[in-house]
Structures are given as C-alpha cells and as structure tokens.
Amino acid sequence: MLTSEQLIQEAKKAREKAYAPYSKFRVGAALLARDGSVYTGCNVENASFGATCCAERVAIYKAVSDGRRDFAAIAVVSDSQGSTFPCGICRQVMTEFRIPVVIVVDEVGRIAEYRLNDLLPYAFDNIE
Ligand code: THU
C-alpha cells in the first residue's frame, strides 16, 4: 500500500501529462484503491472551456471504469505554491465514491491530509 508521500509522487508524475494550453495550470492526481492499485489523472482542457475535466475526475473515472469502487485516498498537486484543493464538482464526485481522504502539499512542501467530510459538509448524497 502506497504511503501519502508516494501517492503525492505519483500525482506529480501525472501532472507532467497535463493538457492545459488555456489555463497553463497543470494538475495531477493519484487515487489509491483499497486493493492497493493506483489510478492517476491530469487535467484535460478544451477550447470549449466547459468541456475541461479536472485531474481528480480523470483519475476517479479511470478507476471506476476499470472496476474499482473502494478507495482509501486521493492526492492532488498543481504548479501553484500553496495547496491545491479539489473544486466543488470534484468534491461531489469524491462523495459519490466515498473517497474519505484528500492529500495535498502546502506552500512549504508539507503533506496534509483532509477528510472529505470537512471539505464538503452536508453533501448531497442519494446513495442508500
Ligand atoms: N483543475 C484541476 O484539474 N483540479 C483542481 O482541483 C482545480 C482545477 C484544473 C481545471 C483547469 O484545467 C485548470 O485546473 C484551471 O482551472
């Protein structure tokens, strides 16, 4: 099972693949499934901006489409100095698949872990 540090490293590798010609803001994500498998994603932008998909959702959709449903944590990195937190839509998607922990890096390189429940309290959730 990967450590938080290793998961951040995987997210940094994924960031290299970012397709971000419009914002120039590269993001990488690495999602750890409970069976130990890791799925990475980068942001993929589009000339029609609304078609852009965040790195987190790319990773989650890769994992789910590969049959994974049970997750431990997701790590997110960008090019910015401070922590990059997932956007609202990604938090909602993380809620759907019960990803309990979000791992980010702060401005001095420290790894911090947040509970999804704290990042999106009172989430809409229609799952029984
Ligand atoms: N982006 C992500 O990939 N993840 C985030 O958590 C925040 C935003 C992307 C979307 C877009 O390609 C670029 O960053 C600027 O918003």
Coordinates of N, CA and C and ligand atoms in Angstrom, one line a residue:
M1 N 0.9 -1.2 0.0 CA 0.0 0.0 0.0 C 0.9 1.3 0.0
L2 N 0.6 2.2 -0.9 CA 1.4 3.4 -1.0 C 1.2 4.3 0.2
T3 N 2.3 5.0 0.6 CA 2.2 6.0 1.6 C 1.7 7.3 1.0
S4 N 1.3 8.2 1.8 CA 0.9 9.5 1.3 C 2.0 10.2 0.5
E5 N 3.2 10.1 0.9 CA 4.3 10.7 0.2 C 4.4 10.0 -1.2
Q6 N 4.3 8.7 -1.3 CA 4.4 8.0 -2.6 C 3.2 8.4 -3.5
L7 N 2.0 8.6 -2.9 CA 0.9 8.9 -3.7 C 1.1 10.4 -4.2
I8 N 1.6 11.2 -3.4 CA 2.0 12.6 -3.9 C 3.0 12.5 -5.1
Q9 N 3.9 11.6 -5.0 CA 4.9 11.5 -6.1 C 4.2 11.0 -7.3
E10 N 3.3 10.1 -7.2 CA 2.5 9.6 -8.4 C 1.7 10.8 -9.0
A11 N 1.2 11.6 -8.1 CA 0.4 12.7 -8.6 C 1.3 13.7 -9.4
K12 N 2.5 13.9 -8.9 CA 3.5 14.8 -9.6 C 3.8 14.2 -10.9
K13 N 4.0 12.9 -11.0 CA 4.3 12.3 -12.3 C 3.1 12.5 -13.3
A14 N 1.9 12.3 -12.8 CA 0.7 12.5 -13.6 C 0.6 13.9 -14.1
R15 N 1.0 14.9 -13.3 CA 0.9 16.3 -13.6 C 1.7 16.6 -14.9
E16 N 2.8 15.8 -15.2 CA 3.6 16.0 -16.4 C 2.8 15.9 -17.7
K17 N 1.7 15.1 -17.6 CA 0.9 14.8 -18.7 C -0.3 15.8 -18.9
A18 N -0.4 16.8 -18.0 CA -1.5 17.7 -18.1 C -1.6 18.3 -19.5
Y19 N -2.8 18.4 -19.9 CA -3.1 19.1 -21.2 C -3.8 20.4 -20.8
A20 N -3.1 21.5 -20.6 CA -3.6 22.7 -20.1 C -3.1 23.9 -20.9
P21 N -3.4 23.9 -22.2 CA -2.9 25.0 -23.1 C -3.6 26.4 -22.8
Y22 N -4.8 26.3 -22.2 CA -5.5 27.6 -22.0 C -5.2 28.2 -20.6
S23 N -5.3 27.4 -19.6 CA -5.0 28.0 -18.2 C -3.5 27.9 -17.9
K24 N -2.8 27.1 -18.5 CA -1.4 26.8 -18.2 C -1.3 26.3 -16.7
F25 N -2.3 25.9 -16.2 CA -2.3 25.4 -14.8 C -2.4 23.9 -14.8
R26 N -1.2 23.3 -14.5 CA -1.1 21.8 -14.6 C -1.5 21.2 -13.3
V27 N -2.3 20.2 -13.3 CA -2.7 19.5 -12.1 C -2.5 18.0 -12.3
G28 N -2.1 17.3 -11.2 CA -2.0 15.9 -11.3 C -2.7 15.3 -10.0
A29 N -3.3 14.1 -10.2 CA -4.0 13.4 -9.1 C -3.6 12.0 -9.1
A30 N -3.6 11.4 -7.9 CA -3.3 9.9 -7.8 C -4.3 9.4 -6.8
L31 N -5.0 8.4 -7.2 CA -6.1 7.8 -6.4 C -5.7 6.4 -6.0
L32 N -5.8 6.2 -4.7 CA -5.4 4.9 -4.1 C -6.6 4.1 -3.8
A33 N -6.7 2.9 -4.5 CA -7.9 2.0 -4.2 C -7.5 1.1 -3.0
R34 N -8.5 0.6 -2.3 CA -8.2 -0.2 -1.1 C -7.5 -1.6 -1.5
D35 N -7.6 -2.0 -2.7 CA -6.8 -3.2 -3.1 C -5.4 -2.9 -3.4
G36 N -5.0 -1.6 -3.3 CA -3.6 -1.3 -3.5 C -3.3 -0.7 -4.8
S37 N -4.2 -0.8 -5.8 CA -4.0 -0.2 -7.1 C -4.1 1.3 -7.1
V38 N -3.4 1.9 -8.0 CA -3.3 3.4 -8.1 C -3.7 3.8 -9.5
Y39 N -4.6 4.8 -9.5 CA -5.0 5.4 -10.8 C -4.6 6.9 -10.8
T40 N -4.0 7.3 -11.8 CA -3.6 8.7 -11.9 C -4.4 9.5 -12.9
G41 N -4.4 10.8 -12.8 CA -5.1 11.6 -13.8 C -4.4 13.0 -13.9
C42 N -4.6 13.6 -15.0 CA -4.2 15.0 -15.2 C -5.3 15.8 -15.7
N43 N -5.3 17.1 -15.6 CA -6.4 17.9 -16.2 C -6.3 17.9 -17.7
V44 N -7.4 17.8 -18.3 CA -7.5 17.8 -19.8 C -8.5 18.9 -20.2
E45 N -7.9 19.9 -20.8 CA -8.7 21.1 -21.1 C -9.2 21.0 -22.6
N46 N -10.1 22.0 -22.9 CA -10.7 22.0 -24.2 C -11.0 23.5 -24.6
A47 N -11.0 23.7 -25.9 CA -11.2 25.0 -26.4 C -12.6 25.5 -26.0
S48 N -13.5 24.6 -25.9 CA -14.8 24.9 -25.2 C -14.6 24.7 -23.7
F49 N -14.3 25.7 -23.0 CA -13.8 25.5 -21.6 C -14.6 24.6 -20.7
G50 N -15.9 24.6 -20.9 CA -16.7 23.8 -20.0 C -16.5 22.3 -20.2
A51 N -15.9 21.9 -21.3 CA -15.6 20.5 -21.6 C -14.3 20.0 -20.8
T52 N -13.7 20.9 -20.2 CA -12.5 20.6 -19.4 C -12.8 19.6 -18.3
C53 N -11.9 18.6 -18.1 CA -12.1 17.7 -17.0 C -10.9 17.8 -16.0
C54 N -11.1 18.0 -14.7 CA -10.1 18.1 -13.7 C -9.3 16.8 -13.6
A55 N -8.1 16.9 -13.1 CA -7.2 15.8 -12.9 C -7.9 14.7 -11.9
E56 N -8.6 15.2 -10.9 CA -9.2 14.3 -9.9 C -10.2 13.4 -10.6
R57 N -11.1 14.1 -11.4 CA -12.2 13.3 -12.0 C -11.6 12.3 -13.1
V58 N -10.6 12.7 -13.8 CA -9.9 11.8 -14.7 C -9.5 10.6 -14.0
A59 N -8.8 10.8 -12.9 CA -8.3 9.6 -12.1 C -9.5 8.7 -11.6
I60 N -10.5 9.4 -11.1 CA -11.6 8.6 -10.5 C -12.4 7.9 -11.6
Y61 N -12.6 8.5 -12.7 CA -13.3 7.8 -13.8 C -12.5 6.7 -14.4
K62 N -11.2 6.9 -14.5 CA -10.3 5.8 -14.9 C -10.5 4.6 -14.0
A63 N -10.5 4.8 -12.7 CA -10.6 3.8 -11.7 C -11.9 3.1 -11.8
V64 N -13.0 3.9 -11.8 CA -14.3 3.3 -11.8 C -14.6 2.5 -13.0
S65 N -14.1 3.0 -14.2 CA -14.3 2.3 -15.4 C -13.5 1.1 -15.5
D66 N -12.5 1.0 -14.6 CA -11.7 -0.2 -14.6 C -12.2 -1.2 -13.5
G67 N -13.3 -0.9 -12.9 CA -14.0 -1.8 -12.0 C -13.7 -1.5 -10.5
R68 N -13.0 -0.4 -10.2 CA -12.7 -0.1 -8.8 C -13.8 0.7 -8.2
R69 N -14.1 0.4 -7.0 CA -15.2 1.2 -6.3 C -14.9 1.6 -4.9
D70 N -13.8 1.0 -4.4 CA -13.5 1.1 -3.0 C -12.1 1.9 -2.8
F71 N -12.1 3.1 -2.3 CA -10.9 3.9 -2.3 C -10.5 4.3 -0.9
A72 N -9.2 4.6 -0.8 CA -8.6 5.0 0.5 C -8.4 6.5 0.5
A73 N -7.8 7.0 -0.5 CA -7.4 8.4 -0.5 C -7.1 8.9 -2.0
I74 N -7.1 10.2 -2.1 CA -6.6 10.8 -3.4 C -5.7 11.9 -3.1
A75 N -4.6 12.0 -3.9 CA -3.6 13.1 -3.7 C -3.7 14.0 -4.9
V76 N -3.5 15.3 -4.6 CA -3.7 16.3 -5.7 C -2.5 17.3 -5.6
V77 N -1.9 17.5 -6.8 CA -0.8 18.6 -6.8 C -1.0 19.4 -8.1
S78 N -0.5 20.7 -8.0 CA -0.5 21.5 -9.1 C 0.8 22.3 -9.2
D79 N 0.8 23.3 -10.0 CA 2.1 24.1 -10.1 C 2.1 25.2 -9.1
S80 N 1.0 25.4 -8.4 CA 0.9 26.6 -7.6 C 1.7 26.3 -6.3
Q81 N 2.1 27.4 -5.6 CA 2.9 27.3 -4.4 C 2.1 26.7 -3.2
G82 N 0.9 27.2 -3.0 CA 0.1 26.7 -1.9 C -0.6 25.4 -2.2
S83 N -1.4 24.9 -1.3 CA -2.2 23.7 -1.5 C -3.2 23.9 -2.6
T84 N -3.4 22.9 -3.5 CA -4.5 22.9 -4.4 C -5.6 21.9 -3.9
F85 N -6.7 22.5 -3.6 CA -7.8 21.7 -3.1 C -8.8 21.4 -4.3
P86 N -9.4 20.3 -4.3 CA -10.3 20.0 -5.4 C -11.5 20.9 -5.5
C87 N -11.9 21.1 -6.7 CA -13.1 22.0 -7.0 C -14.4 21.4 -6.4
G88 N -15.4 22.2 -6.4 CA -16.7 21.7 -5.9 C -17.2 20.5 -6.6
I89 N -17.1 20.5 -7.9 CA -17.6 19.3 -8.7 C -16.9 18.1 -8.3
C90 N -15.5 18.2 -8.2 CA -14.7 17.0 -7.9 C -15.1 16.5 -6.5
R91 N -15.3 17.5 -5.5 CA -15.7 17.1 -4.2 C -17.0 16.3 -4.2
Q92 N -17.9 16.7 -5.1 CA -19.2 16.0 -5.2 C -18.9 14.5 -5.7
V93 N -18.0 14.5 -6.7 CA -17.7 13.1 -7.3 C -17.0 12.3 -6.3
M94 N -16.1 12.9 -5.5 CA -15.5 12.1 -4.4 C -16.5 11.6 -3.4
T95 N -17.5 12.4 -3.1 CA -18.6 12.0 -2.2 C -19.3 10.8 -2.8
E96 N -19.6 10.8 -4.1 CA -20.3 9.7 -4.7 C -19.5 8.4 -4.5
F97 N -18.2 8.4 -4.6 CA -17.4 7.2 -4.5 C -16.7 7.0 -3.1
R98 N -17.2 7.9 -2.2 CA -16.8 7.7 -0.8 C -15.2 7.7 -0.6
I99 N -14.6 8.6 -1.3 CA -13.1 8.8 -1.1 C -12.9 9.6 0.2
P100 N -12.4 8.9 1.2 CA -12.5 9.6 2.5 C -11.5 10.7 2.8
V101 N -10.3 10.5 2.1 CA -9.2 11.4 2.5 C -8.6 12.1 1.2
V102 N -8.4 13.4 1.3 CA -7.7 14.2 0.3 C -6.4 14.6 0.8
I103 N -5.3 14.3 0.0 CA -3.9 14.6 0.4 C -3.4 15.7 -0.5
V104 N -2.9 16.8 0.1 CA -2.3 17.9 -0.6 C -1.0 18.3 0.0
V105 N -0.3 19.2 -0.7 CA 1.0 19.7 -0.2 C 0.9 21.2 0.0
D106 N 1.4 21.6 1.2 CA 1.3 23.1 1.4 C 2.4 23.8 0.8
E107 N 2.5 25.2 1.1 CA 3.5 26.0 0.4 C 4.9 25.7 0.8
V108 N 5.1 25.0 2.0 CA 6.5 24.7 2.3 C 6.8 23.2 2.1
G109 N 5.9 22.6 1.3 CA 6.2 21.2 1.0 C 5.7 20.1 2.0
R110 N 5.0 20.6 3.0 CA 4.4 19.6 4.0 C 3.2 19.0 3.4
I111 N 3.1 17.7 3.7 CA 1.9 16.9 3.2 C 0.8 17.0 4.3
A112 N -0.4 17.4 3.8 CA -1.5 17.5 4.7 C -2.7 16.6 4.2
E113 N -3.4 16.0 5.2 CA -4.5 15.2 4.8 C -5.8 15.8 5.4
Y114 N -6.8 15.8 4.5 CA -8.1 16.4 4.9 C -9.2 15.3 4.7
R115 N -10.1 15.3 5.6 CA -11.3 14.5 5.5 C -12.2 15.1 4.4
L116 N -12.7 14.3 3.5 CA -13.7 14.8 2.5 C -14.9 15.4 3.2
N117 N -15.3 14.8 4.3 CA -16.5 15.4 5.1 C -16.2 16.8 5.5
D118 N -15.0 17.2 5.8 CA -14.7 18.5 6.2 C -14.6 19.4 4.9
L119 N -14.2 18.9 3.8 CA -14.1 19.7 2.6 C -15.5 19.9 1.9
L120 N -16.4 19.0 2.1 CA -17.8 19.1 1.6 C -18.8 18.6 2.6
P121 N -19.0 19.4 3.6 CA -20.0 19.0 4.6 C -21.4 19.1 4.1
Y122 N -22.3 18.3 4.6 CA -23.7 18.3 4.2 C -23.9 18.1 2.7
A123 N -23.0 17.2 2.2 CA -23.1 16.9 0.7 C -24.4 16.3 0.3
F124 N -24.8 16.6 -0.9 CA -25.9 15.9 -1.5 C -25.5 14.4 -1.7
D125 N -26.3 13.5 -1.3 CA -25.9 12.1 -1.4 C -27.1 11.2 -1.4
N126 N -27.4 10.6 -2.5 CA -28.6 9.9 -2.8 C -28.4 8.4 -2.6
I127 N -27.2 8.0 -2.2 CA -26.9 6.6 -2.1 C -27.5 6.0 -0.8
E128 N -28.2 4.9 -0.9 CA -28.8 4.2 0.3 C -27.7 3.8 1.2
Ligands
THU1 N1 -8.2 21.9 -12.1 C1 -8.0 20.6 -11.7 O1 -7.6 19.7 -12.6 N2 -8.2 20.2 -10.4 C2 -8.4 21.1 -9.4 O2 -8.5 20.7 -8.3 C3 -8.6 22.5 -9.7 C4 -8.7 22.9 -11.2 C5 -7.9 22.3 -13.5 C6 -9.1 22.6 -14.3 C7 -8.4 23.5 -15.4 O3 -7.8 22.7 -16.4 C8 -7.3 24.2 -14.6 O4 -7.1 23.4 -13.5 C9 -7.6 25.6 -14.2 O5 -8.8 25.7 -13.5

